[in-house]
mmCIF file with all atom_site columns, C-alpha atoms in Angstrom:
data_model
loop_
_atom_site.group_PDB
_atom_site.id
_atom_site.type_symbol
_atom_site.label_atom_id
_atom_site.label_alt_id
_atom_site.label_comp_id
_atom_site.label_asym_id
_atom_site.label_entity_id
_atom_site.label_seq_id
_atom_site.pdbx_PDB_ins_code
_atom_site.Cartn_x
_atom_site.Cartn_y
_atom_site.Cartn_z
_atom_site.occupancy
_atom_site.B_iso_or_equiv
_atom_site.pdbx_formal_charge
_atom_site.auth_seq_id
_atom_site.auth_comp_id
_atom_site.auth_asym_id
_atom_site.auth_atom_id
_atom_site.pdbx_PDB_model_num
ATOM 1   C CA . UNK A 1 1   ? 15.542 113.878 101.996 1.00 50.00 ? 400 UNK A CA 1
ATOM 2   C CA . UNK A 1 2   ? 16.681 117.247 100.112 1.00 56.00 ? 401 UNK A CA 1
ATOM 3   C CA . UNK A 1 3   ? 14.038 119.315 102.229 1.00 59.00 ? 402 UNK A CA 1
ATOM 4   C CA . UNK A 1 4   ? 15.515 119.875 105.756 1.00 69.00 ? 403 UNK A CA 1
ATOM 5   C CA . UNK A 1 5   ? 15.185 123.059 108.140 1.00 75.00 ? 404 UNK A CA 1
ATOM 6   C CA . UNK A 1 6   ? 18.620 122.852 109.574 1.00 80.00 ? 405 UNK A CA 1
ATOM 7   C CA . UNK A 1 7   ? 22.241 121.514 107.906 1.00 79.00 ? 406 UNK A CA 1
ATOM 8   C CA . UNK A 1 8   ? 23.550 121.087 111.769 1.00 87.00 ? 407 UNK A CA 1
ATOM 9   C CA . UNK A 1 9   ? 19.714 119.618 113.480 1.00 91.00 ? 408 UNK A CA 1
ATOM 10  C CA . UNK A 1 10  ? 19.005 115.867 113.421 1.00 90.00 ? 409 UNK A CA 1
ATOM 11  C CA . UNK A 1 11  ? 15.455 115.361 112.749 1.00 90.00 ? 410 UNK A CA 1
ATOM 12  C CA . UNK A 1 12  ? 13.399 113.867 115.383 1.00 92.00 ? 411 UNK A CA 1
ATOM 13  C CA . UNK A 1 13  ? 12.021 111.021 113.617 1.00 91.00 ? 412 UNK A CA 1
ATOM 14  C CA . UNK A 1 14  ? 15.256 109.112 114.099 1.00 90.00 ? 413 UNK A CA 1
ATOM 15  C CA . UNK A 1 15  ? 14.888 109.393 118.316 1.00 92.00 ? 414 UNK A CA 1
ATOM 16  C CA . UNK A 1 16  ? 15.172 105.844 119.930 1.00 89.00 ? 415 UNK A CA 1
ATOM 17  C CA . UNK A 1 17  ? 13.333 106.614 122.378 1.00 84.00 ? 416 UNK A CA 1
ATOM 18  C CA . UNK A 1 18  ? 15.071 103.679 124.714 1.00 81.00 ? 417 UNK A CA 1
ATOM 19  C CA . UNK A 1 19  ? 17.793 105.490 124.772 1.00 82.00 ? 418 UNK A CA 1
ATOM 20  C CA . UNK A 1 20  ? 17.163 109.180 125.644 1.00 80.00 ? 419 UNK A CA 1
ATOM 21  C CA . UNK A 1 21  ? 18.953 109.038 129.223 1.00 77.00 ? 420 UNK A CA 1
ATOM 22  C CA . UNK A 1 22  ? 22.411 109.226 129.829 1.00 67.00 ? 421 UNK A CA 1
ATOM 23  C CA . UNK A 1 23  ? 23.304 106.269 132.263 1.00 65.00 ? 422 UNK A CA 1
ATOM 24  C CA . UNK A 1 24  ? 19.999 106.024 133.399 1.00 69.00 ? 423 UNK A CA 1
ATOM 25  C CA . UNK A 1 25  ? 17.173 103.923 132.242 1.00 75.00 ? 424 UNK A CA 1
ATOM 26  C CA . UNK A 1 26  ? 13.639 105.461 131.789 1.00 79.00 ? 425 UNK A CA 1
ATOM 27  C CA . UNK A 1 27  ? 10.754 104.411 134.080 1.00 83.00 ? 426 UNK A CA 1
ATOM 28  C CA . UNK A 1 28  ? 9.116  101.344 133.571 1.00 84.00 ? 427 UNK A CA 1
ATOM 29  C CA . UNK A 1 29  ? 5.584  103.180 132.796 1.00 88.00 ? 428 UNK A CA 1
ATOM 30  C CA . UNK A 1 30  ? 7.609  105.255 130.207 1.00 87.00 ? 429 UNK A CA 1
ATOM 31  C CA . UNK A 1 31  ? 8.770  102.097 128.755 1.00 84.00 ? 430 UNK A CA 1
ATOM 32  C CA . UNK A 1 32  ? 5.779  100.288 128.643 1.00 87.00 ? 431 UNK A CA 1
ATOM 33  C CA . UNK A 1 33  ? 4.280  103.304 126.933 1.00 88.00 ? 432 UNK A CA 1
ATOM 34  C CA . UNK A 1 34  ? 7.268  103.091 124.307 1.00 86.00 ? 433 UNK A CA 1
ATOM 35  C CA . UNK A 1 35  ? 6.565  99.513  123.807 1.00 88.00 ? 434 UNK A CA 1
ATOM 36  C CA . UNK A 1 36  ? 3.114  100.065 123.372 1.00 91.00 ? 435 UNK A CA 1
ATOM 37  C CA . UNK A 1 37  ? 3.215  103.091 120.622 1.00 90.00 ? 436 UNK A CA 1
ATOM 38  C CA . UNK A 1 38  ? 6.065  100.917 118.853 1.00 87.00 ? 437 UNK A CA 1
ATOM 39  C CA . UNK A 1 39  ? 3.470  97.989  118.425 1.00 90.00 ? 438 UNK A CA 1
ATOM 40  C CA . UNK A 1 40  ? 0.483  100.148 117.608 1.00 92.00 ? 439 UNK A CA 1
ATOM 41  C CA . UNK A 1 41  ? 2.726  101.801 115.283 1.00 91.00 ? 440 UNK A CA 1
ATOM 42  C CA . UNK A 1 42  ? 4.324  99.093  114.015 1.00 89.00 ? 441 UNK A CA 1
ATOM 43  C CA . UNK A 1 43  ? 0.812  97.003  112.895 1.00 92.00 ? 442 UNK A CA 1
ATOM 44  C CA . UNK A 1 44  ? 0.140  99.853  110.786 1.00 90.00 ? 443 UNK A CA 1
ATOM 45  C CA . UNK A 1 45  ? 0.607  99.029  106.861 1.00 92.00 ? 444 UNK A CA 1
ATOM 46  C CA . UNK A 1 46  ? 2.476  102.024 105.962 1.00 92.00 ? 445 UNK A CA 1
ATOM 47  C CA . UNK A 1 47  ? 4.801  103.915 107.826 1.00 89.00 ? 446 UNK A CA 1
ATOM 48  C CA . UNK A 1 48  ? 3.003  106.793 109.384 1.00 87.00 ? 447 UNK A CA 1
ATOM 49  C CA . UNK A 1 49  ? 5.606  109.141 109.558 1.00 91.00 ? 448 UNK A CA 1
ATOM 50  C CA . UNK A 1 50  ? 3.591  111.845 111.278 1.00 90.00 ? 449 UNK A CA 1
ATOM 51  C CA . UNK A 1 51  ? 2.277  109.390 114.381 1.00 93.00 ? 450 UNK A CA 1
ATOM 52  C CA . UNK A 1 52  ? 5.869  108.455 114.667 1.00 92.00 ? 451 UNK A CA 1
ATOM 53  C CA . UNK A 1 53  ? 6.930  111.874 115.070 1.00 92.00 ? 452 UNK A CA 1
ATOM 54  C CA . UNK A 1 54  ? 4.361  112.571 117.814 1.00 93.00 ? 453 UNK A CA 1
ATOM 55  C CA . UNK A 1 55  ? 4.901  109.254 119.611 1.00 93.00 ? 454 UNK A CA 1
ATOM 56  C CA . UNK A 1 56  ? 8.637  110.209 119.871 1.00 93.00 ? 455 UNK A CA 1
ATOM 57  C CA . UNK A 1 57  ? 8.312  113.611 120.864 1.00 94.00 ? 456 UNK A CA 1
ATOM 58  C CA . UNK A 1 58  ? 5.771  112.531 123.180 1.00 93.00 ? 457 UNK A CA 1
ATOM 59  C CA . UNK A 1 59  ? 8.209  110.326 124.817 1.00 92.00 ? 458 UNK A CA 1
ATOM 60  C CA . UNK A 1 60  ? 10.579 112.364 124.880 1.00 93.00 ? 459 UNK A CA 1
ATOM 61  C CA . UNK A 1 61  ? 8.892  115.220 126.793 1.00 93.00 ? 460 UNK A CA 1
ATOM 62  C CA . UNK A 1 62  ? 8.038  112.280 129.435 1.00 91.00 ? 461 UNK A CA 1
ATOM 63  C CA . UNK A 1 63  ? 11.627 111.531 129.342 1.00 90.00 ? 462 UNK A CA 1
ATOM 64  C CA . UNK A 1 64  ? 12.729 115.214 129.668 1.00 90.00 ? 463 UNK A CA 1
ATOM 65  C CA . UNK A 1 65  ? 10.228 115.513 132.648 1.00 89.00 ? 464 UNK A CA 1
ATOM 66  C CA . UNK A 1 66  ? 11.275 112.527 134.079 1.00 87.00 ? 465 UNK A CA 1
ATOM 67  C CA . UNK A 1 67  ? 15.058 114.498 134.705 1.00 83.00 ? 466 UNK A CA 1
ATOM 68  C CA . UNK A 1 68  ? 13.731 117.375 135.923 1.00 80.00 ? 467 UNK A CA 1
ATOM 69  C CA . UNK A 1 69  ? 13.342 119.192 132.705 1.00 74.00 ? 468 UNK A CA 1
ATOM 70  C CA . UNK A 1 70  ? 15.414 122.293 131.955 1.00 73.00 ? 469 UNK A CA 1
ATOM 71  C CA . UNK A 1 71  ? 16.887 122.663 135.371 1.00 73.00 ? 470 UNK A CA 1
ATOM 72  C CA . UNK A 1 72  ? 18.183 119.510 135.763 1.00 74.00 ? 471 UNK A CA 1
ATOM 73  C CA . UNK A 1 73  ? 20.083 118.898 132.260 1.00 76.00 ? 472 UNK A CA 1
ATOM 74  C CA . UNK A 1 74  ? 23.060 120.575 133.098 1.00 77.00 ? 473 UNK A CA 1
ATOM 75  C CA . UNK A 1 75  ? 23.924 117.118 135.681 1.00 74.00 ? 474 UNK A CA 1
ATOM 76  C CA . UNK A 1 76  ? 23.651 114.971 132.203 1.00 76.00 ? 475 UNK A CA 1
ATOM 77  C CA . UNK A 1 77  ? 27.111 113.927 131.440 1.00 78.00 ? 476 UNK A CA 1
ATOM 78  C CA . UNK A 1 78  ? 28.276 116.100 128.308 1.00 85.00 ? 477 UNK A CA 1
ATOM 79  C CA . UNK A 1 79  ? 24.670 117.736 127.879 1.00 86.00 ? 478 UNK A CA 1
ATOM 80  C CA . UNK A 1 80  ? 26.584 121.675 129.132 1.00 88.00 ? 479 UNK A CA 1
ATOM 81  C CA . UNK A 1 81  ? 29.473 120.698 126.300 1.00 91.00 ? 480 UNK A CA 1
ATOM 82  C CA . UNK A 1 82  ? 27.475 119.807 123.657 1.00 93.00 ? 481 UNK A CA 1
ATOM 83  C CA . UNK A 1 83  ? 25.576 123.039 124.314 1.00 92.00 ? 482 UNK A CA 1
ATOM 84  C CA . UNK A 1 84  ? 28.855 125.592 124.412 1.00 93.00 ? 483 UNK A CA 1
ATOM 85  C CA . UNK A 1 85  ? 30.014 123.591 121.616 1.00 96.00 ? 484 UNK A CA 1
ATOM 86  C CA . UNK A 1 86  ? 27.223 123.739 119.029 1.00 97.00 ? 485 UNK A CA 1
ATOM 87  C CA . UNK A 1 87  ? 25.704 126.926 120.262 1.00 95.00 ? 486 UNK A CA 1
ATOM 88  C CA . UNK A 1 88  ? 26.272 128.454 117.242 1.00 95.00 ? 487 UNK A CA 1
ATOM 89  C CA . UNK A 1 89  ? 23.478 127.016 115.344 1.00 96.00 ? 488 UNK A CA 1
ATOM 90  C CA . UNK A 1 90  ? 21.729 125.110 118.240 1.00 97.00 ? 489 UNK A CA 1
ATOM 91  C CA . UNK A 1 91  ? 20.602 128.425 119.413 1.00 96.00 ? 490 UNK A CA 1
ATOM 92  C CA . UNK A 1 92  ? 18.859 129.791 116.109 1.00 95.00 ? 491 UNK A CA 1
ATOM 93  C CA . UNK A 1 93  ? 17.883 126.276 115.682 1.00 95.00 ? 492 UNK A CA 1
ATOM 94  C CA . UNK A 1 94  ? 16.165 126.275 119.191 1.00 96.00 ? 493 UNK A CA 1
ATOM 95  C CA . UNK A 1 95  ? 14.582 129.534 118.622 1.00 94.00 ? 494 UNK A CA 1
ATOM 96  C CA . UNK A 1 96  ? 13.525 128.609 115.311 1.00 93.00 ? 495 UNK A CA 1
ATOM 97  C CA . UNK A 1 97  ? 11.534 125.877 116.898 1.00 94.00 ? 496 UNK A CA 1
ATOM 98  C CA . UNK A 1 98  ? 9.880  128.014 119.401 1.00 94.00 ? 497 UNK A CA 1
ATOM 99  C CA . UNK A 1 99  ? 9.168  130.627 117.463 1.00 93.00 ? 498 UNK A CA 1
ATOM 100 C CA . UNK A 1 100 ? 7.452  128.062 114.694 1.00 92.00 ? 499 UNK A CA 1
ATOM 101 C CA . UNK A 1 101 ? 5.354  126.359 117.623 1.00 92.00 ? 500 UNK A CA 1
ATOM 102 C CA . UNK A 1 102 ? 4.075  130.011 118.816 1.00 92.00 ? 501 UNK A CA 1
ATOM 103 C CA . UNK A 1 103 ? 2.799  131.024 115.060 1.00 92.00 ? 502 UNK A CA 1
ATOM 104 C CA . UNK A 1 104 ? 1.682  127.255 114.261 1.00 91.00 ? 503 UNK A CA 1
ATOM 105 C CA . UNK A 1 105 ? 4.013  127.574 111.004 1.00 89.00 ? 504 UNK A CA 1
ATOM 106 C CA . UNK A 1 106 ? 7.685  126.737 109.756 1.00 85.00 ? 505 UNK A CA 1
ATOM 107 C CA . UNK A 1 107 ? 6.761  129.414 107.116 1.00 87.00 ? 506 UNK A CA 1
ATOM 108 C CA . UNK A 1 108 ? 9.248  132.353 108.809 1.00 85.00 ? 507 UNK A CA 1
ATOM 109 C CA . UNK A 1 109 ? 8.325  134.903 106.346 1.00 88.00 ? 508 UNK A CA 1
ATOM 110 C CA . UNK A 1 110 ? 4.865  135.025 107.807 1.00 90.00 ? 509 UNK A CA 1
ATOM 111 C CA . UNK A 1 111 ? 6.064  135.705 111.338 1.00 89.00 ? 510 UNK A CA 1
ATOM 112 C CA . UNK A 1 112 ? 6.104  139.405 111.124 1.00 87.00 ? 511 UNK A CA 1
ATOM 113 C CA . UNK A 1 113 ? 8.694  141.004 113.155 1.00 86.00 ? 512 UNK A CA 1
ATOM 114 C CA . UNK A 1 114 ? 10.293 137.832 114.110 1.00 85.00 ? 513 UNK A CA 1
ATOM 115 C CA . UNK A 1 115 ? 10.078 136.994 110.274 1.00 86.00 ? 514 UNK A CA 1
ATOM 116 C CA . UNK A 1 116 ? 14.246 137.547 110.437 1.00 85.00 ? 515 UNK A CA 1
ATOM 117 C CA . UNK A 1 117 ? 15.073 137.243 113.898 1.00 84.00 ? 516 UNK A CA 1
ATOM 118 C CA . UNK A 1 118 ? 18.256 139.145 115.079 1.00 89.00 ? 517 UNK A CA 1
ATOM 119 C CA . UNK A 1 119 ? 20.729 137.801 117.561 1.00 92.00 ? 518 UNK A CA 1
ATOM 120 C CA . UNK A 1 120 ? 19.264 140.178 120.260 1.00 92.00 ? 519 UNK A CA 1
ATOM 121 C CA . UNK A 1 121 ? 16.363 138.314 119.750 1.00 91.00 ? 520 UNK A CA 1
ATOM 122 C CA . UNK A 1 122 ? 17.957 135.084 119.637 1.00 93.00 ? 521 UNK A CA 1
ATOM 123 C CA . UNK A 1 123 ? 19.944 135.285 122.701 1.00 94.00 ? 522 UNK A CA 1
ATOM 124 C CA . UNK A 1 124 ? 16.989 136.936 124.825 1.00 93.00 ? 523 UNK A CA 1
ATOM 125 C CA . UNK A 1 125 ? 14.612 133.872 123.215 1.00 92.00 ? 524 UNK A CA 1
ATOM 126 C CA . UNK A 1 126 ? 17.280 131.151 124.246 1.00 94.00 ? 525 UNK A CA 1
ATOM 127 C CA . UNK A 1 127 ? 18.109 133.068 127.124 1.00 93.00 ? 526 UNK A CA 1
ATOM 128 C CA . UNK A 1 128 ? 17.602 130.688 130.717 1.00 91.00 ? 527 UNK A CA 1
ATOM 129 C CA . UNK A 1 129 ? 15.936 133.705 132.292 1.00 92.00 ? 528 UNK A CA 1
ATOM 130 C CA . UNK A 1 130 ? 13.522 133.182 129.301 1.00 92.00 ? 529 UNK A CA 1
ATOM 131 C CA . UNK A 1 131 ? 9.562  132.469 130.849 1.00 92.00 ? 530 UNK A CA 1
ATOM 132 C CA . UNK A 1 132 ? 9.685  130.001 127.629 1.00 92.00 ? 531 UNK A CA 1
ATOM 133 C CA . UNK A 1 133 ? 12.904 128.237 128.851 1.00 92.00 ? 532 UNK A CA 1
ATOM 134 C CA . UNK A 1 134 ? 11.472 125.250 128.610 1.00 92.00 ? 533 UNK A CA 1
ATOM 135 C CA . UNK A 1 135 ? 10.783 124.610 125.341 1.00 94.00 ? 534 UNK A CA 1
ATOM 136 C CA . UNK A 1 136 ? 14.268 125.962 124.371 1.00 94.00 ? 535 UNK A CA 1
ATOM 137 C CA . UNK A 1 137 ? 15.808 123.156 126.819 1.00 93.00 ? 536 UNK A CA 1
ATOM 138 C CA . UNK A 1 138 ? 13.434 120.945 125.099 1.00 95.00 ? 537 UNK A CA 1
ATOM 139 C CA . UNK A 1 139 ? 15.011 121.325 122.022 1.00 96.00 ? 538 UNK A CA 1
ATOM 140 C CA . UNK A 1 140 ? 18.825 121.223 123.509 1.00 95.00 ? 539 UNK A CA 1
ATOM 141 C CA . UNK A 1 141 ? 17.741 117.892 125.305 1.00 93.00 ? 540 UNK A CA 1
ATOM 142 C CA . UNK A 1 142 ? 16.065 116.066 121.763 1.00 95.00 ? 541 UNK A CA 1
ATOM 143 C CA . UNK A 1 143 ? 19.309 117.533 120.148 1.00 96.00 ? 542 UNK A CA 1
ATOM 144 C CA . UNK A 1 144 ? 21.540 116.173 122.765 1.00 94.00 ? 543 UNK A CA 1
ATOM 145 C CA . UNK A 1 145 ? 19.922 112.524 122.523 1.00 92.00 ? 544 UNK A CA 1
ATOM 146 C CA . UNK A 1 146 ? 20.466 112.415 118.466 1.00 94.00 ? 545 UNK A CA 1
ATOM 147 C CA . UNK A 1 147 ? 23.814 113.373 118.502 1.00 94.00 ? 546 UNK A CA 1
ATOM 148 C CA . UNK A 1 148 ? 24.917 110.818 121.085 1.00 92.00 ? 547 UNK A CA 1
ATOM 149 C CA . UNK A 1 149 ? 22.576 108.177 119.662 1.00 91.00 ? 548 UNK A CA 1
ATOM 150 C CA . UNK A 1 150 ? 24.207 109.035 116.399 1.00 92.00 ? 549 UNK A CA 1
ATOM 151 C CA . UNK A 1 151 ? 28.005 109.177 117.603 1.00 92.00 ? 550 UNK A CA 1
ATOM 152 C CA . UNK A 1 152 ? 26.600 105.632 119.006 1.00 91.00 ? 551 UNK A CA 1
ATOM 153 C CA . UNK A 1 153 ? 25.720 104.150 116.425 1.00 91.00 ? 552 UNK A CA 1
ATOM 154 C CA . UNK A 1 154 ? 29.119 105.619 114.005 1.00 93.00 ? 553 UNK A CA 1
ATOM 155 C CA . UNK A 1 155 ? 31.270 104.183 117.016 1.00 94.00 ? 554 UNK A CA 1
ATOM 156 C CA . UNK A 1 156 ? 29.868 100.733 116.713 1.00 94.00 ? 555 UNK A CA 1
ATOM 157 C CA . UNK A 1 157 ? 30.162 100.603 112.667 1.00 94.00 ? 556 UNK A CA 1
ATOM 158 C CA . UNK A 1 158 ? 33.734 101.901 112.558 1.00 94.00 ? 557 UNK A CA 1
ATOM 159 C CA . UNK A 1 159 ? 33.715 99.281  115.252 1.00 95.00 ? 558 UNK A CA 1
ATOM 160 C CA . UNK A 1 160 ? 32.903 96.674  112.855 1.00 96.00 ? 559 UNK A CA 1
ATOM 161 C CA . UNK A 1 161 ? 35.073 98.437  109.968 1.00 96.00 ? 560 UNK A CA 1
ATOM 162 C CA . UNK A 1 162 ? 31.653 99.945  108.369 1.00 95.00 ? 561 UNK A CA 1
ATOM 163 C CA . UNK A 1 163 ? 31.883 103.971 107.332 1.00 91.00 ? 562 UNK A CA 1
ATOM 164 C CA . UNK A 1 164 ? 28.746 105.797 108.015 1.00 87.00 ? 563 UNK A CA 1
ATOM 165 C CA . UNK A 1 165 ? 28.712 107.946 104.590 1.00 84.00 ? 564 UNK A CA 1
ATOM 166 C CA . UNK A 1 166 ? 25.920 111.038 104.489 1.00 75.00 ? 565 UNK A CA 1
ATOM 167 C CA . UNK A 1 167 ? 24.334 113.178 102.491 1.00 71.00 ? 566 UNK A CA 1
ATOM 168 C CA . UNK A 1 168 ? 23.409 117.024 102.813 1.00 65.00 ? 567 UNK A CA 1
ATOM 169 C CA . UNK A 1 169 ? 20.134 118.496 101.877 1.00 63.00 ? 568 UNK A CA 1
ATOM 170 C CA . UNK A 1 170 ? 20.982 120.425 98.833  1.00 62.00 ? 569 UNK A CA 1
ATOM 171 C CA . UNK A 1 171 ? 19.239 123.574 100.305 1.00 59.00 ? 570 UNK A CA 1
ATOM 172 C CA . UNK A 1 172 ? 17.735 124.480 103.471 1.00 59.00 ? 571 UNK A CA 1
ATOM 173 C CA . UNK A 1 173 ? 13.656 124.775 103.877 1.00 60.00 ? 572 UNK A CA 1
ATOM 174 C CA . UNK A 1 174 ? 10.761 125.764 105.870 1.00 55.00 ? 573 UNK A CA 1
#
């Protein structure tokens, strides 16, 4: 829990994947697919935290397809605000994750020049002109999802007069 790569980023792992869309629901083959990799996963004896990971990212790429992938988030209700809003480290964050998929390592100080990436080199990574767009809109979309699945779930328990207390990871990681 003290090990994270972002204070701002919401980890995958805690995706419902039910509720990626905004006031849509997904497709039924996406669903049964969900249903199917929550059973599988769920028989297991331990958690498998990595098979999780991948089954909810995996979704969630089907999900982000299903919209029409970076070109159509901007119609998601709020998706453009949160965006503006949290550029600030959603960008570096975003970049961060593309630039860790292209090497095959979190370790930054092994990626050479982009070992301390300036914000030329942010903004032209993050950029929507970018051929890599994509995965940079990935990232904005899984983002997106936490923070309104989180903001969800803290309206419900203040709801129920329950505070949602948190903790921060003492430093940040690889």
């Amino acid at each position: 829990p003290y090990s994270s790569r972002s204070v701002y980023a919401l980890h995958p792992l805690y995706l419902v994947p039910d509720e990626l869309l905004v006031g849509m629901s997904l497709p039924q083959e996406i669903r049964d697919e969900a249903e199917e990799l929550r059973c599988s996963l769920n028989s297991l004896d331990d958690m498998d935290y990595e098979k999780t990971l991948a089954a909810k990212l995996q979704l969630a790429q089907q999900a982000f397809a299903y919209v029409g992938g970076e070109d159509a988030l901007s119609t998601m209700l709020g998706f453009d605000n949160f965006v503006r809003e949290n550029e600030a480290w959603l960008q570096p964050y975003a970049a961060f994750c593309f630039l860790q998929s292209v090497t095959g390592t979190s370790e930054h100080w092994t990626w050479g020049e982009w070992a301390k990436p300036s914000t030329q080199l942010i903004e032209r990574l993050t950029s929507r002109e970018s051929l890599h767009f994509r995965s940079i809109a990935f990232t904005y979309f899984v983002q997106f999802a936490l923070h309104r699945q989180l903001l969800e779930t803290s309206r419900f328990a203040e709801s129920l007069g329950i505070a949602l207390k948190g903790d921060l990871p003492i430093g940040v990681d690889n």
